[in-house]
XYZ file of C-alpha atoms in Angstrom:
433
model
C 171.253 258.991 36.088
C 173.579 257.573 33.473
C 177.260 258.078 34.104
C 178.992 260.447 31.695
C 182.725 260.496 31.022
C 184.824 263.612 30.627
C 186.046 264.759 27.233
C 189.261 263.230 25.910
C 191.263 263.472 22.713
C 191.113 260.759 20.084
C 194.371 259.215 18.880
C 195.441 260.068 15.351
C 194.737 257.301 12.863
C 193.392 256.957 9.364
C 189.859 255.627 8.834
C 189.982 251.919 8.153
C 193.370 251.409 9.806
C 193.594 248.384 12.032
C 193.371 249.361 15.666
C 194.925 247.157 18.319
C 192.437 246.253 21.030
C 195.149 246.763 23.603
C 195.002 250.524 22.929
C 191.324 250.714 23.901
C 188.338 251.809 21.831
C 188.455 255.596 21.765
C 185.375 256.183 19.592
C 183.245 258.991 21.043
C 179.682 258.398 22.117
C 176.849 260.060 23.965
C 178.491 259.311 27.308
C 182.140 259.547 26.250
C 182.785 262.996 24.839
C 185.655 263.805 22.492
C 187.600 267.030 22.899
C 187.832 269.002 19.635
C 189.060 272.514 18.863
C 185.489 273.870 18.848
C 184.570 272.229 22.162
C 183.533 268.755 23.207
C 181.784 266.440 20.746
C 179.100 263.819 21.401
C 178.155 261.139 18.896
C 174.638 259.784 19.390
C 173.928 256.425 17.776
C 170.496 256.221 16.137
C 169.936 252.703 14.736
C 168.564 252.956 11.220
C 168.542 256.739 11.649
C 164.966 256.431 12.943
C 163.726 259.148 15.298
C 160.276 259.718 16.742
C 159.088 263.350 16.868
C 159.777 263.381 20.619
C 163.319 262.123 20.147
C 164.010 264.586 17.333
C 162.763 267.449 19.505
C 165.013 266.292 22.350
C 168.073 266.259 20.082
C 167.303 269.793 18.944
C 167.009 270.954 22.564
C 170.288 269.226 23.419
C 172.100 270.997 20.578
C 170.790 274.405 21.606
C 171.155 273.941 25.373
C 174.584 272.321 25.476
C 176.245 272.855 22.075
C 176.572 275.180 19.118
C 172.891 274.752 18.211
C 173.579 272.685 15.089
C 173.107 268.969 14.429
C 175.766 267.284 12.337
C 174.741 264.159 10.411
C 177.262 261.357 9.961
C 177.828 258.801 7.206
C 176.110 256.198 9.405
C 172.879 258.108 9.908
C 173.920 259.173 13.411
C 174.052 262.657 14.925
C 176.986 264.579 16.357
C 176.618 267.533 18.700
C 179.566 269.931 18.681
C 180.706 272.900 20.716
C 179.735 271.214 23.974
C 181.077 272.336 27.332
C 183.337 269.594 28.725
C 181.254 269.367 31.916
C 177.846 268.999 30.233
C 177.974 265.187 30.184
C 175.520 264.497 33.006
C 172.910 266.965 31.750
C 173.191 265.711 28.174
C 172.961 262.071 29.238
C 169.864 262.769 31.306
C 168.093 264.556 28.455
C 168.888 261.779 25.975
C 167.891 259.071 28.446
C 164.514 260.706 29.088
C 163.865 260.706 25.319
C 164.635 256.987 24.964
C 167.841 257.599 23.034
C 170.030 255.715 25.532
C 168.356 252.337 26.100
C 171.581 250.887 27.523
C 174.537 252.685 29.062
C 176.867 249.776 28.284
C 175.795 249.364 24.663
C 175.275 252.919 23.425
C 178.464 253.096 21.330
C 177.942 249.723 19.591
C 174.424 250.466 18.269
C 175.826 251.186 14.788
C 173.089 250.049 12.402
C 172.282 251.494 8.978
C 169.080 250.509 7.191
C 167.477 251.185 3.807
C 165.797 254.545 4.539
C 162.930 254.086 2.072
C 162.087 250.579 3.252
C 158.335 250.119 3.574
C 157.611 253.427 1.843
C 158.113 253.119 -1.912
C 157.438 249.387 -2.400
C 160.767 248.750 -4.134
C 162.422 246.523 -1.549
C 161.897 242.798 -1.146
C 160.831 243.280 2.482
C 160.352 245.956 5.103
C 163.448 245.921 7.333
C 161.911 247.794 10.257
C 161.148 244.588 12.190
C 164.804 243.603 11.724
C 165.875 247.004 13.017
C 163.918 246.887 16.250
C 164.766 243.213 16.735
C 168.513 243.642 16.246
C 168.734 246.686 18.500
C 166.857 244.859 21.250
C 169.162 241.841 20.958
C 172.298 244.003 20.938
C 171.257 245.822 24.086
C 170.526 242.506 25.837
C 173.858 240.868 24.952
C 176.710 241.070 27.464
C 179.150 239.824 24.846
C 178.205 242.554 22.351
C 179.663 245.221 24.650
C 183.100 244.145 23.383
C 182.284 245.313 19.842
C 184.057 248.419 18.634
C 182.321 251.740 18.274
C 183.221 251.386 14.575
C 181.671 247.934 14.014
C 178.779 248.373 11.572
C 175.606 246.398 10.826
C 173.628 247.040 7.614
C 170.009 246.040 7.018
C 169.200 246.168 3.304
C 165.654 245.637 2.068
C 166.922 244.139 -1.197
C 167.462 247.298 -3.224
C 171.218 247.256 -2.578
C 171.602 250.749 -1.131
C 173.169 250.088 2.280
C 174.610 246.757 1.103
C 177.334 248.819 -0.596
C 178.419 250.757 2.503
C 181.160 248.443 3.688
C 179.443 247.085 6.791
C 180.975 244.346 8.904
C 177.722 242.364 8.826
C 174.959 242.859 6.272
C 171.469 241.375 6.209
C 170.001 241.544 2.720
C 166.314 240.741 2.149
C 166.054 238.062 -0.529
C 162.830 236.488 -1.715
C 159.563 236.366 0.165
C 160.871 235.020 3.475
C 164.638 234.757 3.164
C 167.676 236.808 4.096
C 171.308 236.728 3.062
C 173.919 237.277 5.744
C 177.181 238.725 4.416
C 180.279 238.847 6.601
C 182.653 241.621 5.614
C 182.915 242.543 1.949
C 183.045 239.092 0.348
C 180.554 237.677 -2.133
C 179.975 234.488 -0.147
C 176.827 234.724 1.977
C 174.701 232.537 4.192
C 171.001 232.180 3.501
C 168.900 232.265 6.682
C 165.150 232.555 7.345
C 164.076 236.185 7.404
C 162.546 235.833 10.861
C 165.928 234.706 12.199
C 167.822 237.583 10.580
C 168.500 239.714 13.692
C 169.495 236.708 15.787
C 171.793 235.496 12.990
C 173.473 238.920 12.799
C 174.099 239.023 16.548
C 175.434 235.453 16.521
C 177.816 236.373 13.704
C 179.023 239.433 15.632
C 179.659 237.385 18.764
C 181.532 234.793 16.671
C 183.673 237.561 15.182
C 184.632 238.662 18.695
C 186.188 235.274 19.373
C 188.529 235.805 16.414
C 189.097 239.420 17.388
C 190.396 238.492 20.830
C 193.202 236.485 19.219
C 194.069 239.019 16.505
C 193.338 242.389 18.122
C 190.989 243.390 15.278
C 188.187 245.887 15.775
C 186.416 245.201 12.467
C 186.054 242.245 10.096
C 188.331 243.842 7.509
C 191.070 244.134 10.151
C 191.292 240.340 10.501
C 194.168 238.528 8.799
C 193.028 237.019 5.502
C 193.148 233.435 6.745
C 191.138 234.258 9.866
C 188.652 236.232 7.796
C 188.095 233.268 5.483
C 187.650 230.887 8.407
C 185.138 233.219 10.060
C 182.495 232.415 7.437
C 182.599 228.694 8.288
C 182.695 229.453 12.022
C 179.562 231.594 11.762
C 177.724 228.942 9.729
C 178.558 226.311 12.335
C 177.512 228.536 15.232
C 174.209 229.409 13.547
C 173.350 225.754 13.115
C 174.247 225.074 16.739
C 171.764 227.737 17.825
C 169.013 226.238 15.655
C 169.171 228.698 12.751
C 169.117 227.058 9.332
C 172.067 228.476 7.384
C 173.045 227.396 3.884
C 175.882 228.748 1.721
C 174.856 231.025 -1.144
C 176.273 233.726 -3.377
C 175.577 237.424 -3.039
C 173.486 238.815 -5.896
C 175.292 241.139 -8.259
C 175.629 244.401 -6.310
C 173.509 247.293 -7.478
C 174.718 250.862 -7.716
C 174.257 252.348 -4.253
C 172.184 255.490 -4.561
C 170.915 257.803 -1.879
C 167.170 258.530 -1.962
C 166.371 261.092 -4.646
C 165.332 264.419 -3.095
C 161.657 265.299 -3.295
C 158.395 263.427 -2.682
C 158.831 259.702 -2.087
C 156.771 257.672 -4.590
C 154.568 254.897 -3.330
C 151.112 253.966 -2.174
C 151.541 254.975 1.481
C 148.561 256.759 3.028
C 150.533 259.744 4.296
C 153.194 261.503 2.287
C 156.948 261.219 2.719
C 159.712 263.550 1.588
C 163.395 262.909 0.970
C 165.700 265.826 1.697
C 169.427 266.373 1.266
C 171.408 268.320 3.842
C 174.329 270.408 2.512
C 177.495 269.184 4.240
C 175.299 267.308 6.713
C 174.871 270.357 8.956
C 171.448 271.472 10.221
C 170.734 274.693 12.075
C 167.863 274.917 14.600
C 165.336 276.246 12.064
C 166.108 273.507 9.538
C 165.952 270.816 12.229
C 162.572 271.996 13.515
C 161.173 271.974 9.981
C 162.449 268.449 9.362
C 161.219 267.057 12.651
C 157.796 268.655 12.487
C 156.227 265.752 10.582
C 156.038 262.160 11.709
C 158.903 259.718 11.934
C 162.283 261.058 10.810
C 164.800 258.759 9.125
C 168.349 260.046 8.872
C 170.250 258.500 5.973
C 173.881 257.357 5.616
C 174.212 259.963 2.848
C 173.719 262.837 5.296
C 170.121 263.381 4.346
C 166.727 262.723 5.880
C 163.384 261.185 5.003
C 160.356 262.767 6.663
C 157.387 260.397 6.953
C 153.822 260.671 8.184
C 153.106 263.989 6.475
C 149.366 264.544 6.481
C 147.267 265.223 3.367
C 147.859 268.627 1.861
C 150.974 269.394 3.946
C 153.678 267.891 1.726
C 153.842 270.754 -0.782
C 153.963 273.409 1.924
C 156.655 271.559 3.866
C 158.720 270.944 0.733
C 158.632 274.631 -0.097
C 159.639 275.567 3.443
C 162.546 273.119 3.458
C 163.768 274.453 0.125
C 163.596 278.057 1.347
C 165.564 276.987 4.424
C 168.449 275.860 2.187
C 167.916 272.095 2.058
C 168.072 269.965 -1.093
C 164.521 269.180 -2.168
C 164.806 268.382 -5.861
C 167.133 267.284 -8.677
C 169.934 269.418 -9.996
C 171.038 271.039 -6.755
C 174.712 272.047 -6.884
C 175.068 270.686 -3.342
C 174.017 267.167 -4.322
C 176.839 264.739 -3.626
C 179.097 267.321 -1.940
C 180.493 266.350 1.453
C 183.274 267.442 3.786
C 184.791 266.707 7.160
C 184.547 269.369 9.869
C 187.892 270.931 8.855
C 189.199 274.101 10.433
C 188.532 275.597 12.920
C 186.796 272.614 14.524
C 189.620 270.112 14.054
C 193.219 270.765 15.060
C 194.528 268.187 12.575
C 192.892 269.844 9.582
C 195.114 271.864 7.256
C 192.261 273.859 5.766
C 188.694 275.128 6.162
C 187.419 272.532 3.719
C 183.746 273.333 4.300
C 184.255 276.899 3.146
C 186.319 275.650 0.213
C 183.627 273.135 -0.738
C 181.057 275.921 -0.671
C 183.217 278.163 -2.846
C 183.701 275.366 -5.373
C 180.033 274.345 -5.611
C 178.883 274.310 -9.216
C 176.689 272.220 -11.514
C 176.021 268.749 -10.138
C 178.580 266.236 -11.372
C 178.388 262.549 -12.179
C 180.352 261.567 -9.088
C 180.084 262.707 -5.489
C 182.979 264.709 -4.095
C 184.335 264.650 -0.562
C 186.650 267.265 0.937
C 189.036 266.253 3.726
C 191.230 268.536 5.812
C 193.929 265.904 6.330
C 194.983 262.413 5.316
C 192.646 260.772 7.854
C 189.690 261.604 5.553
C 187.161 261.208 8.372
C 183.634 260.394 7.229
C 184.506 259.761 3.589
C 181.945 257.895 1.457
C 182.149 254.368 0.057
C 182.064 253.180 -3.523
C 183.206 255.690 -6.131
C 183.871 259.362 -5.526
C 186.220 262.278 -6.088
C 188.588 262.626 -3.146
C 189.880 266.131 -2.328
C 192.464 266.185 0.463
C 194.209 269.263 1.854
C 197.979 268.808 1.991
C 200.916 271.054 2.811
C 201.462 271.642 -0.913
C 197.873 272.244 -2.007
C 194.845 270.004 -2.509
C 195.282 266.481 -3.853
C 192.408 265.400 -6.102
C 191.948 261.764 -7.064
C 189.281 259.418 -8.368
C 188.519 256.703 -5.804
C 186.790 253.445 -6.596
C 186.598 250.970 -3.743
C 190.049 250.714 -2.166
C 191.912 252.155 -5.153
C 192.565 255.680 -6.307
C 193.697 256.935 -9.711
C 194.441 260.162 -11.540
C 195.916 261.863 -8.498
C 196.954 265.493 -9.040
C 197.755 268.331 -6.658
C 196.160 271.717 -7.309
C 197.474 274.930 -5.789
C 195.395 276.722 -3.174
C 193.660 279.026 -5.599
C 189.834 279.028 -5.345
C 189.199 279.313 -9.079
C 191.747 276.657 -10.028
C 190.472 274.334 -7.320
C 186.832 274.755 -8.354
C 187.687 274.085 -12.006
C 189.713 270.986 -11.177
C 186.997 269.526 -8.955
C 184.282 270.206 -11.546
C 186.355 268.496 -14.235
C 187.044 265.481 -12.016
C 183.383 265.068 -11.045
C 182.298 265.004 -14.669
C 185.087 262.702 -15.876
C 184.176 259.252 -17.099
C 186.487 256.275 -16.964
């Protein structure tokens, strides 16, 4: 039986803040539960968001047996279970282990891997990243050194379409050409070209090289490194790759594409069975919705809090799509919920100043040009990357700003009036700059 730790509180810090290694990595996991106002919380890492039907069924049982019955999707394609009893750790760990969701007790919190969710389905990527996904996860779980990675350290496997390349990962593998891959370290444009077959091994080598710098600087993530160390890391990784027999040559990252989540509805392509892309309002799935989603073949959870259902047999896609729509999921264009996200807010989080999920629901209107994310406090947990409208609850109202990358503009505070707040958010989402 895997050992499970008791629930503990997370320290207060803003997402992206540097975290000294001396303070310990407090990220929750499947074995280390976090104490929240609505009960204990477990975060289950699902590399690439890929779940077999058996694993999806096990997660649903875990939510109903130990938690509040709902499954909460994260911005990394993982799943959180909430409302857990603080002493449920051993039973939860056993259930997840039996389903193959805990291949390594020591590595479960560092299996943070996002992957292009439509890879191999619609024919638009340069390569199918699924072999990378299984290869990297196997290497991570076999590496003693990788256990020192933070629970926040993120790998991205992009099939060439540019979707997960834009998510701010620490290490990104980008399919390029027929048999090549580009390895990007942090958010710079400089990359290393490596053979595609060596991609997973190159990513692990880069992560282990980062850890050598992290021990001297106390950084948890690449972006936490001092600028000089971050610049030197690229050369250190190239040298280490060559020492391990991986051909690595300097290159430049292709011009980044606009990162888009899969459009809701049937997935185009020449695959034998059908596939459906579905959006999940606020990333929260009740038992009925989860059973509908996981009743097909493979399930791929996306970093945009959605899901792709694959392996749908002939004649079943239309019926399933209709059922998912009736269950309240996003199954087509024009949904007012498209692009709307929020942290857990009150009453689940003691630090939140507002029930931002209820407020987001009250403000839902015609789909806007930009996504909008509601946060109950300045930590802005789970916020998206790229460009979005940022709505943050403050003591004096809700601050609304337009965020692009690391910069925000047009900040204004709106009083806590539902109509005024809805109007201000709608105007901000449709604004063009």
